[in-house]
Coordinates of N, CA and C in Angstrom, one line a residue:
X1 N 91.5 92.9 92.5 CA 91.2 94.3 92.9 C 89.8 94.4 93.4
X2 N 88.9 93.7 92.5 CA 87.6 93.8 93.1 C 87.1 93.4 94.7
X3 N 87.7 92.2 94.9 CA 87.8 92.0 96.1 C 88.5 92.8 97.4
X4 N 89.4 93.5 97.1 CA 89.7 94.4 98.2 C 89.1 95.3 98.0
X5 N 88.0 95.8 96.7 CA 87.3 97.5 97.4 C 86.3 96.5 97.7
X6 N 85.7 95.6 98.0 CA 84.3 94.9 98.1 C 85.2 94.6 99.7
X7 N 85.7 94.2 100.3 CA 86.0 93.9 101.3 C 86.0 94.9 102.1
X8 N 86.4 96.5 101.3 CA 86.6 97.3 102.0 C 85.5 98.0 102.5
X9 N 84.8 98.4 101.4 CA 82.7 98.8 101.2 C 82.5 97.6 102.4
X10 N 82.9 96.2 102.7 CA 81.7 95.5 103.8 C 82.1 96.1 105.0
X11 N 83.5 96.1 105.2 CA 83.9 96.9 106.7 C 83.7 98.1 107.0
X12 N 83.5 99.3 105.9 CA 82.8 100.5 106.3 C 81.5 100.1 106.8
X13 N 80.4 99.4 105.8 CA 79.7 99.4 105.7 C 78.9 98.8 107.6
X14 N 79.6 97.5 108.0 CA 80.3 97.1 109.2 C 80.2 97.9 110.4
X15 N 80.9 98.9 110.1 CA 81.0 99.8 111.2 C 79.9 101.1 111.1
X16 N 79.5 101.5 110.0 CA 78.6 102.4 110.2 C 77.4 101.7 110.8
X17 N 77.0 101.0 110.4 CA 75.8 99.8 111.2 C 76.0 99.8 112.4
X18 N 77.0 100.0 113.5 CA 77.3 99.9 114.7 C 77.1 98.1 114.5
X19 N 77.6 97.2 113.6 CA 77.2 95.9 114.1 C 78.3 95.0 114.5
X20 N 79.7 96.0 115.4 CA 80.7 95.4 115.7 C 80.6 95.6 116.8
X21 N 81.2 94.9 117.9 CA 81.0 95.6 119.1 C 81.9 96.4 119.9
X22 N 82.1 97.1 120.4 CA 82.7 98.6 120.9 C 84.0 98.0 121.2
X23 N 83.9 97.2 122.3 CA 85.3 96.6 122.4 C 86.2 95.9 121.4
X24 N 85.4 96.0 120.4 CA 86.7 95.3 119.3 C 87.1 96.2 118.7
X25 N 86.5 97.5 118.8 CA 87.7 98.7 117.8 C 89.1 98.8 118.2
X26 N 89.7 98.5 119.3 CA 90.6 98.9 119.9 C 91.8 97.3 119.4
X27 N 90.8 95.8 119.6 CA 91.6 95.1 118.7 C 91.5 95.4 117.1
X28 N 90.6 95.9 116.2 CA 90.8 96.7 114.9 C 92.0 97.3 114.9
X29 N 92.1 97.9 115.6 CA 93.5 98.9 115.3 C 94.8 98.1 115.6
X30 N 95.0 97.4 116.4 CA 96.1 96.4 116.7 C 96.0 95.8 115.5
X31 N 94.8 95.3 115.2 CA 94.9 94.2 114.0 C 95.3 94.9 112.4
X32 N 94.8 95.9 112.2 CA 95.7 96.6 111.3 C 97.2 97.3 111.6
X33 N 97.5 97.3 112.4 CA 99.0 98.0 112.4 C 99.9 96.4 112.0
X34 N 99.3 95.3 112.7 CA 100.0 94.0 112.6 C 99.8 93.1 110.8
X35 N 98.9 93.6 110.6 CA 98.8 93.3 108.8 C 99.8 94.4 108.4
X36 N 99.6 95.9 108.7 CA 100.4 96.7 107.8 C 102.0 95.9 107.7
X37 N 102.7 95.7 108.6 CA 103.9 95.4 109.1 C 103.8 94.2 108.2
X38 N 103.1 93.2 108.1 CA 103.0 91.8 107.3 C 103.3 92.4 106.0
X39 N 102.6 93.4 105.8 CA 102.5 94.0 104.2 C 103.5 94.6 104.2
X40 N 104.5 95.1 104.6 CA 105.8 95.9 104.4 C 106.7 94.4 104.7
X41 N 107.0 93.7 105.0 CA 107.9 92.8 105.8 C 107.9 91.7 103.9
X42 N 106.7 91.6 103.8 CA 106.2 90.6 102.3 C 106.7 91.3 101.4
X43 N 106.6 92.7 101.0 CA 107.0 93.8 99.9 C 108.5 93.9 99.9
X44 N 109.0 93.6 101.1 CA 110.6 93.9 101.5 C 111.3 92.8 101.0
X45 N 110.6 91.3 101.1 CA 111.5 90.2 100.4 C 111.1 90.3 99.3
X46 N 109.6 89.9 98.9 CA 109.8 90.0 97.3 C 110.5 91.4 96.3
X47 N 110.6 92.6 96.9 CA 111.9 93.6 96.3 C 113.2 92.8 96.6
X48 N 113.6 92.4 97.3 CA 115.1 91.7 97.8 C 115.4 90.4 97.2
X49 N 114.4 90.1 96.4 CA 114.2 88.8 96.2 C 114.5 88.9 94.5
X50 N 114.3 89.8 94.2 CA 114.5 90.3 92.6 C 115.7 90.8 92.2
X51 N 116.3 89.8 91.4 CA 117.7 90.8 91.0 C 117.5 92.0 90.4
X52 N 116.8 91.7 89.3 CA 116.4 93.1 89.0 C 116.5 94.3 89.4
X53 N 115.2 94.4 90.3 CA 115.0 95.6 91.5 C 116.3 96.0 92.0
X54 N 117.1 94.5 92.5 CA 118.4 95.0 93.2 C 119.7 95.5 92.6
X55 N 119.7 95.0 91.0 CA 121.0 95.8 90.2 C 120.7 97.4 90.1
X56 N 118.8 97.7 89.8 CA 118.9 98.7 89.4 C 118.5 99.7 90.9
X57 N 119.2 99.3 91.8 CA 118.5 99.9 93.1 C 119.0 101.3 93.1
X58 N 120.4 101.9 92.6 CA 120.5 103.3 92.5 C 119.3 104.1 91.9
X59 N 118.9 103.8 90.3 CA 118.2 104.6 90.1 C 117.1 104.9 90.7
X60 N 115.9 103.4 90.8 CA 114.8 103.6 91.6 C 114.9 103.8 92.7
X61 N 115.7 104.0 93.6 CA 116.2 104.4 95.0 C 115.5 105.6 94.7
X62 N 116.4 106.4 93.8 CA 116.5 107.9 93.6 C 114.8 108.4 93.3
X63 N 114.0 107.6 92.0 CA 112.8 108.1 91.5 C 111.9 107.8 93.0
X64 N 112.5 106.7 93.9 CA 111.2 106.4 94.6 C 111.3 107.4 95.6
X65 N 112.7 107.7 96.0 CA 113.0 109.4 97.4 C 112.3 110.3 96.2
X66 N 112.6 110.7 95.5 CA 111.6 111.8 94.6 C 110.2 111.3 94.8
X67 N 109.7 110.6 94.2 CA 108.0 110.3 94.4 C 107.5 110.3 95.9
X68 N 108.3 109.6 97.3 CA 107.8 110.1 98.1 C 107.7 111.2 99.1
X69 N 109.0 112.1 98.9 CA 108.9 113.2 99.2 C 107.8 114.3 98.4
X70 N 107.7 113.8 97.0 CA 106.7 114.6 96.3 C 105.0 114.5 97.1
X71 N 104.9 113.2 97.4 CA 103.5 112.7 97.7 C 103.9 113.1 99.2
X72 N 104.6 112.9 100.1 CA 104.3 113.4 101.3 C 104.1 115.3 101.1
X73 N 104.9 116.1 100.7 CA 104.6 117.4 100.2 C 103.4 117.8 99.9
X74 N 103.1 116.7 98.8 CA 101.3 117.1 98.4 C 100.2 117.1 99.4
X75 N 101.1 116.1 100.2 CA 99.9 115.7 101.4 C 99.7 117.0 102.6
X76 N 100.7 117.7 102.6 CA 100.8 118.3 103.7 C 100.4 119.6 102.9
X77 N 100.4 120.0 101.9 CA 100.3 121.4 101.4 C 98.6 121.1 101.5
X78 N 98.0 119.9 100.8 CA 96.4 119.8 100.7 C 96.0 119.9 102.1
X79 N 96.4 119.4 102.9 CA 96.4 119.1 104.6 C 96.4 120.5 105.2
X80 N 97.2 121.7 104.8 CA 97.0 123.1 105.0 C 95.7 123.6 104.4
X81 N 95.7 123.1 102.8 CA 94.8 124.1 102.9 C 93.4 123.7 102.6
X82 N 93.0 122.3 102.9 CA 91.5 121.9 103.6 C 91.7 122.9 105.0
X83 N 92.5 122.5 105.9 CA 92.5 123.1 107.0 C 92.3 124.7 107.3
X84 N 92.7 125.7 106.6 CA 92.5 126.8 106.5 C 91.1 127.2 106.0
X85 N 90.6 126.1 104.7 CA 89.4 126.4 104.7 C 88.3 126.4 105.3
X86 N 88.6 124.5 106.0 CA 87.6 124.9 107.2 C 87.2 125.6 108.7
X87 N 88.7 126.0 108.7 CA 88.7 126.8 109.7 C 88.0 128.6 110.1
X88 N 87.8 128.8 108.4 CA 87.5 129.9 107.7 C 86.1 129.7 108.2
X89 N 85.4 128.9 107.8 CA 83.8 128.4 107.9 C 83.6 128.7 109.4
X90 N 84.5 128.0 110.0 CA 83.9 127.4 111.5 C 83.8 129.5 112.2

C-alpha cells in the first residue's frame, strides 16, 4: 500500500514541477485508460477464478448493485452540492 501512495505523491509531485513534457500528457491519458482495462480484465479472472465468489454470486451480485448504486448516488448528490455552492461564491 505504501508504495502506491508513494508512487502516487511522485507523479503529482511530477507534474506539478512541469518536469514532464507537454507532449506526453496526452500519452498519460492513453496510458492510464490502458492500465485501467488491465486492472478490470486481472479483477475479472481472479473473481472467475474463485469458486467461492462464483457459488455465492447471487448474493454479492445483489450487495455489490446496492453498494454501487449507493456510491454512484453519493457521488452525484456531493457533485450537486459542491456545485451549487460554488456557484453561489462565483
Amino acid at each position: 500500500m505504501g508504495l502506491i501512495v508513494i508512487s502516487l505523491i511522485m507523479g503529482i509531485l511530477i507534474s506539478y514541477k512541469g518536469l514532464l513534457a507537454e507532449n506526453l500528457y496526452s500519452f498519460t491519458d492513453k496510458l492510464t485508460l490502458v492500465g485501467l482495462f488491465l486492472l478490470l480484465f486481472t479483477m475479472g479472472v481472479k473473481i472467475g477464478g474463485d469458486p467461492e465468489v462464483v457459488s455465492n454470486l447471487k448474493t454479492l451480485g445483489f450487495k455489490a448493485i446496492v453498494l454501487s448504486l449507493g456510491s454512484v448516488l453519493g457521488s452525484v448528490i456531493l457533485l450537486f452540492l459542491f456545485e451549487f455552492k460554488f456557484k453561489r461564491e462565483d
